[in-house]
Short mmCIF file of C-alpha atoms in Angstrom, two decimals:
data_model
loop_
_atom_site.label_atom_id
_atom_site.label_comp_id
_atom_site.label_asym_id
_atom_site.label_seq_id
_atom_site.Cartn_x
_atom_site.Cartn_y
_atom_site.Cartn_z
CA MET A 1 184.67 -123.19 62.80
CA LEU A 2 182.36 -125.34 64.72
CA ARG A 3 179.02 -123.81 65.92
CA ILE A 4 176.74 -125.52 68.39
CA HIS A 5 173.02 -123.98 68.38
CA VAL A 6 171.80 -124.09 72.19
CA SER A 7 168.49 -123.37 73.20
CA GLY A 8 167.09 -122.22 76.39
CA VAL A 9 165.92 -126.31 77.13
CA ASP A 10 169.58 -127.21 75.77
CA LEU A 11 171.57 -124.47 78.37
CA SER A 12 169.41 -126.12 81.41
CA ARG A 13 170.65 -129.46 80.38
CA VAL A 14 174.39 -128.61 80.00
CA ARG A 15 176.39 -130.71 82.23
CA MET A 16 179.73 -131.84 83.17
CA ALA A 17 181.59 -135.14 83.01
CA THR A 18 182.41 -136.65 86.41
CA ARG A 19 185.73 -138.18 85.00
CA PRO A 20 188.03 -138.82 82.20
CA ASP A 21 186.54 -140.90 79.67
CA ALA A 22 189.24 -144.16 79.09
CA MET A 23 188.05 -144.38 75.20
CA TRP A 24 188.26 -140.83 74.47
CA GLU A 25 191.80 -140.12 76.36
CA THR A 26 192.91 -143.86 74.60
CA VAL A 27 192.25 -142.73 71.13
CA LEU A 28 193.27 -138.98 71.75
CA SER A 29 196.59 -140.27 72.98
CA PHE A 30 197.13 -142.06 69.88
CA HIS A 31 197.17 -138.73 68.06
CA ARG A 32 199.64 -137.56 70.84
CA LEU A 33 201.84 -140.23 70.44
CA ARG A 34 202.31 -139.64 66.50
CA ASP A 35 202.30 -135.61 66.94
CA ARG A 36 205.43 -133.73 67.27
CA ARG A 37 204.47 -130.65 68.79
CA GLY A 38 203.76 -130.39 72.55
CA SER A 39 207.05 -131.78 73.64
CA THR A 40 207.73 -129.94 76.67
CA VAL A 41 204.33 -131.35 78.05
CA PHE A 42 204.62 -134.83 76.00
CA GLY A 43 207.80 -135.57 75.25
CA LYS A 44 208.60 -137.99 78.22
CA TRP A 45 205.24 -139.60 78.19
CA ARG A 46 206.02 -140.46 74.23
CA LYS A 47 209.43 -142.17 74.77
CA GLU A 48 208.29 -144.09 78.02
CA SER A 49 205.12 -145.27 76.06
CA ARG A 50 206.68 -146.35 72.80
CA ASN A 51 209.16 -148.42 75.01
CA ARG A 52 206.13 -150.11 76.50
CA LEU A 53 204.33 -150.54 72.88
CA ASN A 54 204.65 -154.42 70.67
CA GLY A 55 202.98 -153.46 67.36
CA GLU A 56 199.91 -151.97 68.74
CA THR A 57 200.49 -148.65 66.86
CA ARG A 58 200.49 -150.49 63.32
CA LEU A 59 196.95 -151.94 63.55
CA LEU A 60 195.43 -148.65 64.98
CA SER A 61 197.09 -146.50 62.55
CA ALA A 62 194.49 -148.34 60.14
CA VAL A 63 191.40 -147.04 61.57
CA VAL A 64 192.87 -144.04 63.53
CA PRO A 65 194.55 -141.56 60.62
CA PRO A 66 197.05 -139.38 62.04
CA ARG A 67 194.85 -136.06 61.85
CA GLY A 68 191.09 -135.48 60.51
CA TYR A 69 187.99 -137.90 61.11
CA PHE A 70 188.37 -141.09 63.08
CA PRO A 71 185.45 -143.59 63.30
CA ASP A 72 182.82 -142.48 65.95
CA PHE A 73 182.41 -146.11 67.12
CA LEU A 74 186.01 -145.95 69.04
CA THR A 75 184.36 -143.62 71.76
CA PRO A 76 180.86 -145.12 72.46
CA SER A 77 178.77 -142.31 74.79
CA GLY A 78 175.59 -143.10 76.01
CA GLY A 79 175.54 -139.25 76.88
CA ALA A 80 175.64 -139.45 80.71
CA ALA A 81 177.70 -137.72 82.76
CA GLU A 82 179.41 -140.76 84.39
CA PRO A 83 181.99 -141.66 81.33
CA PHE A 84 182.96 -145.41 80.30
CA GLY A 85 185.64 -147.03 81.98
CA LEU A 86 188.07 -149.21 79.91
CA GLU A 87 186.24 -152.35 80.13
CA ALA A 88 182.62 -151.14 79.66
CA GLY A 89 183.97 -148.77 76.96
CA MET A 90 185.33 -152.08 75.11
CA GLU A 91 181.98 -154.09 75.95
CA ALA A 92 180.08 -150.98 74.32
CA LEU A 93 182.50 -151.14 71.25
CA ARG A 94 182.31 -154.55 70.91
CA ASP A 95 178.11 -154.65 70.81
CA THR A 96 178.51 -151.85 67.90
CA PRO A 97 175.90 -152.78 65.13
CA ALA A 98 177.86 -153.66 62.05
CA ASP A 99 175.93 -151.47 59.85
CA ARG A 100 176.94 -148.82 61.86
CA ILE A 101 180.58 -149.84 61.79
CA ARG A 102 180.82 -150.44 57.63
CA GLY A 103 179.19 -146.77 57.40
CA GLU A 104 181.70 -145.39 59.91
CA ILE A 105 184.58 -147.26 58.13
CA GLY A 106 183.22 -146.42 54.53
CA LEU A 107 183.31 -142.48 55.64
CA LEU A 108 186.76 -142.97 56.69
CA SER A 109 188.30 -144.52 53.23
CA GLY A 110 185.99 -141.69 51.67
CA ASP A 111 188.13 -139.07 53.29
CA GLY A 112 191.12 -140.38 52.20
CA ALA A 113 192.63 -141.44 55.19
CA SER A 114 192.87 -145.06 54.43
CA ALA A 115 193.80 -146.56 50.94
CA ARG A 116 191.71 -149.26 50.11
CA ARG A 117 193.69 -153.05 50.04
CA PRO A 118 192.23 -156.58 49.78
CA SER A 119 190.93 -157.90 52.50
CA GLY A 120 190.94 -161.36 54.13
CA GLY A 121 194.20 -160.82 55.75
CA HIS A 122 195.88 -159.85 59.04
CA ALA A 123 198.14 -157.01 57.70
CA PRO A 124 196.96 -153.73 59.27
CA GLY A 125 196.28 -152.33 56.20
CA ALA A 126 193.47 -154.54 55.78
CA LEU A 127 191.65 -154.09 58.60
CA PRO A 128 189.05 -151.55 57.77
CA GLU A 129 187.83 -153.46 55.01
CA ALA A 130 187.86 -156.58 57.29
CA LEU A 131 185.66 -154.65 59.71
CA ALA A 132 183.27 -153.12 57.16
CA GLU A 133 182.48 -156.89 56.20
CA GLY A 134 180.94 -157.53 59.64
CA ARG A 135 183.15 -160.46 60.84
CA THR A 136 183.67 -160.74 64.74
CA GLU A 137 187.39 -161.65 64.44
CA PRO A 138 188.54 -158.17 63.02
CA LEU A 139 186.82 -156.35 65.80
CA GLY A 140 188.12 -158.35 68.13
CA ARG A 141 191.82 -157.61 67.11
CA LEU A 142 190.74 -154.02 67.52
CA ILE A 143 189.68 -154.60 70.65
CA SER A 144 192.73 -156.39 71.75
CA ALA A 145 195.33 -153.81 70.30
CA LEU A 146 193.16 -150.85 72.00
CA ARG A 147 193.38 -152.61 75.29
CA ALA A 148 196.96 -153.32 74.75
CA TYR A 149 197.76 -149.46 73.92
CA HIS A 150 195.59 -148.67 76.77
CA ARG A 151 197.52 -150.50 79.17
CA ALA A 152 200.89 -149.06 77.93
CA ALA A 153 200.18 -145.57 77.46
CA VAL A 154 197.14 -144.20 79.53
CA GLU A 155 196.93 -146.81 82.41
CA PRO A 156 200.31 -146.00 83.77
CA TYR A 157 199.39 -142.58 83.79
CA TRP A 158 195.99 -142.40 84.73
CA SER A 159 195.66 -140.92 88.24
CA HIS A 160 197.69 -137.71 86.93
CA ILE A 161 195.38 -137.60 84.04
CA ARG A 162 192.39 -137.99 86.49
CA ALA A 163 193.78 -135.13 88.64
CA SER A 164 193.94 -132.85 85.79
CA VAL A 165 190.53 -133.55 84.82
CA GLU A 166 189.15 -133.01 88.53
CA ALA A 167 191.06 -129.75 88.52
CA ASP A 168 189.44 -128.73 85.50
CA ARG A 169 186.31 -129.94 86.85
CA ALA A 170 186.69 -127.51 90.13
CA VAL A 171 187.13 -124.42 87.95
CA ARG A 172 184.09 -125.11 85.74
CA GLY A 173 182.36 -126.38 88.83
CA ARG A 174 182.85 -122.59 90.62
CA ALA A 175 181.59 -121.03 87.25
CA LEU A 176 178.51 -122.88 87.48
CA LEU A 177 177.71 -122.20 90.94
CA ASP A 178 178.62 -118.27 90.26
CA GLY A 179 176.83 -117.59 87.37
CA GLY A 180 174.94 -120.83 86.10
CA ALA A 181 175.65 -122.24 82.86
CA ASP A 182 176.18 -119.22 81.09
CA GLU A 183 179.39 -118.85 82.94
CA LEU A 184 180.09 -122.32 82.51
CA LEU A 185 180.24 -122.00 78.85
CA ALA A 186 181.80 -118.81 79.07
CA THR A 187 184.85 -119.88 81.00
CA LEU A 188 185.79 -122.95 78.63
CA PRO A 189 189.24 -122.75 76.82
CA PRO A 190 190.09 -119.66 74.96
CA MET A 191 189.62 -121.84 71.58
CA ILE A 192 185.86 -122.17 72.49
CA ARG A 193 183.57 -118.97 72.76
CA TRP A 194 180.31 -118.53 73.93
CA ARG A 195 178.19 -116.45 72.25
CA ALA A 196 174.68 -116.68 73.09
CA PRO A 197 172.95 -118.76 71.60
CA VAL A 198 175.71 -120.06 69.71
CA LEU A 199 179.02 -121.88 71.27
CA GLU A 200 181.80 -121.72 68.99
CA ALA A 201 185.12 -123.40 68.56
CA ASP A 202 187.97 -123.64 66.46
CA TYR A 203 187.55 -126.37 64.12
CA PRO A 204 189.65 -128.02 61.16
CA VAL A 205 186.26 -127.98 59.11
CA ASP A 206 183.02 -125.60 59.09
CA ARG A 207 179.95 -127.25 60.81
CA ASP A 208 176.89 -126.41 62.54
CA LEU A 209 175.46 -129.02 65.31
CA ARG A 210 172.01 -128.37 66.74
CA LEU A 211 171.56 -129.91 69.86
CA ASP A 212 167.81 -129.68 69.44
CA GLY A 213 166.78 -130.26 73.29
CA ARG A 214 169.08 -132.83 73.93
CA GLY A 215 171.83 -130.88 75.87
CA LEU A 216 175.52 -131.01 75.92
CA LEU A 217 177.98 -133.20 77.65
CA LEU A 218 181.43 -131.29 78.72
CA GLN A 219 183.95 -133.90 78.84
CA PRO A 220 187.40 -132.28 79.39
CA SER A 221 190.55 -134.55 78.27
CA PHE A 222 194.06 -134.92 79.11
CA PHE A 223 195.35 -135.71 75.70
CA CYS A 224 192.83 -133.77 73.68
CA ARG A 225 194.85 -130.39 72.18
CA GLY A 226 194.54 -127.48 69.88
CA THR A 227 190.79 -128.05 69.28
CA PRO A 228 188.12 -129.71 71.00
CA VAL A 229 186.41 -132.64 69.53
CA VAL A 230 182.43 -133.75 68.64
CA TYR A 231 181.24 -136.69 66.92
CA ARG A 232 180.45 -136.66 63.14
CA ASP A 233 177.49 -138.26 63.24
CA PRO A 234 174.83 -135.66 64.73
CA ARG A 235 172.24 -138.22 65.73
CA LEU A 236 174.80 -139.45 68.57
CA PRO A 237 174.50 -138.02 72.06
CA PRO A 238 176.24 -134.29 71.78
CA VAL A 239 179.41 -134.46 73.67
CA LEU A 240 182.09 -131.58 73.53
CA VAL A 241 185.68 -132.95 74.37
CA TYR A 242 188.04 -130.23 75.15
CA PRO A 243 191.67 -129.66 76.47
CA VAL A 244 192.34 -129.37 80.06
CA THR A 245 194.66 -126.77 80.37
CA HIS A 246 198.38 -127.79 81.02
CA PRO A 247 200.75 -125.53 83.34
CA GLY A 248 203.64 -126.13 80.29
CA ALA A 249 205.59 -128.66 82.14
CA PRO A 250 206.41 -132.15 81.65
CA ALA A 251 202.59 -133.62 82.05
CA PHE A 252 204.09 -136.61 84.12
CA ALA A 253 207.31 -135.30 85.84
CA GLU A 254 208.24 -136.58 89.07
CA PRO A 255 208.28 -134.30 92.27
CA GLY A 256 211.13 -132.25 92.91
CA PRO A 257 213.51 -131.81 95.84
CA TRP A 258 211.23 -129.44 96.93
CA LEU A 259 209.36 -132.22 98.63
CA GLY A 260 211.63 -132.12 101.66
CA ARG A 261 210.54 -128.75 102.52
CA LEU A 262 207.27 -129.76 103.28
CA VAL A 263 207.13 -130.25 106.94
CA GLY A 264 205.22 -128.64 109.99
CA HIS A 265 201.37 -128.57 111.32
CA THR A 266 200.61 -125.68 109.09
CA ARG A 267 200.91 -126.75 105.79
CA SER A 268 199.35 -129.69 106.61
CA ALA A 269 196.78 -127.78 107.51
CA VAL A 270 196.69 -126.06 104.14
CA LEU A 271 197.00 -129.43 102.61
CA ARG A 272 193.87 -130.46 103.81
CA SER A 273 192.34 -127.28 103.22
CA ILE A 274 192.55 -127.65 99.59
CA ASP A 275 191.32 -131.52 99.51
CA ASN A 276 188.13 -130.34 98.00
CA GLY A 277 189.45 -127.07 95.97
CA CYS A 278 189.80 -123.51 97.20
CA THR A 279 190.87 -120.16 96.08
CA THR A 280 193.93 -118.50 97.98
CA SER A 281 191.61 -116.27 100.05
CA GLU A 282 189.48 -119.23 101.04
CA LEU A 283 192.62 -121.20 102.03
CA ALA A 284 194.05 -118.30 104.07
CA ARG A 285 190.54 -117.88 105.80
CA ARG A 286 190.30 -122.06 106.34
CA THR A 287 193.70 -121.83 108.04
CA GLY A 288 193.63 -118.61 109.82
CA VAL A 289 196.69 -117.29 108.05
CA SER A 290 197.35 -114.07 105.58
CA LEU A 291 196.41 -114.04 102.33
CA ALA A 292 200.87 -113.61 101.49
CA SER A 293 201.31 -116.64 103.75
CA ALA A 294 198.66 -118.69 102.15
CA SER A 295 199.89 -117.88 98.85
CA GLN A 296 203.70 -118.68 99.94
CA HIS A 297 202.37 -122.09 101.53
CA ALA A 298 200.45 -123.21 97.90
CA CYS A 299 203.51 -122.22 96.04
CA VAL A 300 205.59 -124.96 97.84
CA LEU A 301 203.22 -127.33 97.68
CA ARG A 302 202.96 -126.80 93.97
CA GLU A 303 206.57 -126.90 93.73
CA ALA A 304 206.51 -130.27 95.91
CA GLY A 305 204.27 -131.54 93.33
CA LEU A 306 201.19 -131.51 95.56
CA VAL A 307 199.00 -129.23 94.25
CA ARG A 308 197.94 -127.79 90.81
CA THR A 309 196.89 -124.40 90.48
CA LEU A 310 194.31 -123.08 87.84
CA ARG A 311 193.25 -119.40 87.02
CA HIS A 312 189.42 -118.91 87.81
CA GLY A 313 188.75 -115.51 86.60
CA SER A 314 190.69 -112.46 88.84
CA SER A 315 191.35 -115.58 91.47
CA VAL A 316 193.30 -118.81 91.23
CA LEU A 317 192.02 -122.37 92.32
CA HIS A 318 193.80 -124.72 93.86
CA THR A 319 193.46 -128.46 93.83
CA LEU A 320 195.54 -131.50 94.86
CA THR A 321 197.62 -133.77 92.65
CA PRO A 322 197.65 -137.65 92.72
CA LEU A 323 200.54 -137.12 95.19
CA GLY A 324 199.21 -134.65 97.33
CA ALA A 325 195.73 -136.90 97.60
CA ALA A 326 197.99 -140.20 98.30
CA LEU A 327 199.76 -138.01 100.90
CA LEU A 328 196.91 -137.04 102.56
CA ARG A 329 194.99 -140.26 102.50
CA GLY A 330 197.69 -142.17 103.80
CA GLY A 331 198.84 -143.08 100.61
CA ALA A 332 195.55 -144.58 98.96
CA PRO A 333 196.15 -144.45 95.00
CA LEU A 334 193.34 -143.25 92.48
CA PRO A 335 191.46 -145.75 90.95
CA VAL A 336 192.04 -147.13 87.30
CA PRO A 337 189.25 -147.33 85.23
#
């Protein structure tokens, strides 16, 4: 179990990340790529991504084991609510001090996740030892592999990833407005439990993390699964990466035949009303229709792939998908990091 000890000062400094973090999504998606679970949600994505990859997985596997610890320096963070985009994250990774890389690679080997092999070559198994020696060339190879992997497995799906994270942010934002940071922490996914002053979470090892007045950044993640993730080094800015809720359908499914049903003034008004997120009651009030009619319109929009619906307490919260946002804005896509 993970226990995060939250003081009153820490509670006032809890904040939500403004968008998905490109580095966390890249590394965590690599876990999902090798995980056979969640085939309904991730099966189509795994197949498509593997077809685009060209040897990157062998190199990355040397520093990212299938389970357990992976080096903290792979997911750099400044602790700010504005997460790194891909290039900024790569630059932060490139600037990692050699002694930190050496120490974290040593933990990787110490956990039994990587057997020691002779260094100096270009074989994937030699990468951890080459990184530990502090040379720039192995780090450059790692960064190139991460960038190529991201472009194959994450970048083509970024608008969907971002929409899922924004939907989660909308739910947490409602909780924060309704009841403050206490309510926000209480509405995190079921594997995380707020028992003031301790935030407990399912975790593969028994661990205590003391915030000591630094606050906590909550980072929703599309590819995080099962349990949240925190840095192993307690001196790093405290970040709790947790999984967004997936509806159970394929993660990147194309819109179905319901799109042709989306016609008429009323549904256009409904789509505009959902732009920044709203409940069914708010949707009915904004559009001047009955609660039952608002629910029906939201259902059709959801079936068309234009709206995403998440439960918020006793009500539901509707937000736009990338397709819905693009339709509303005349086809303008969400930016890639």
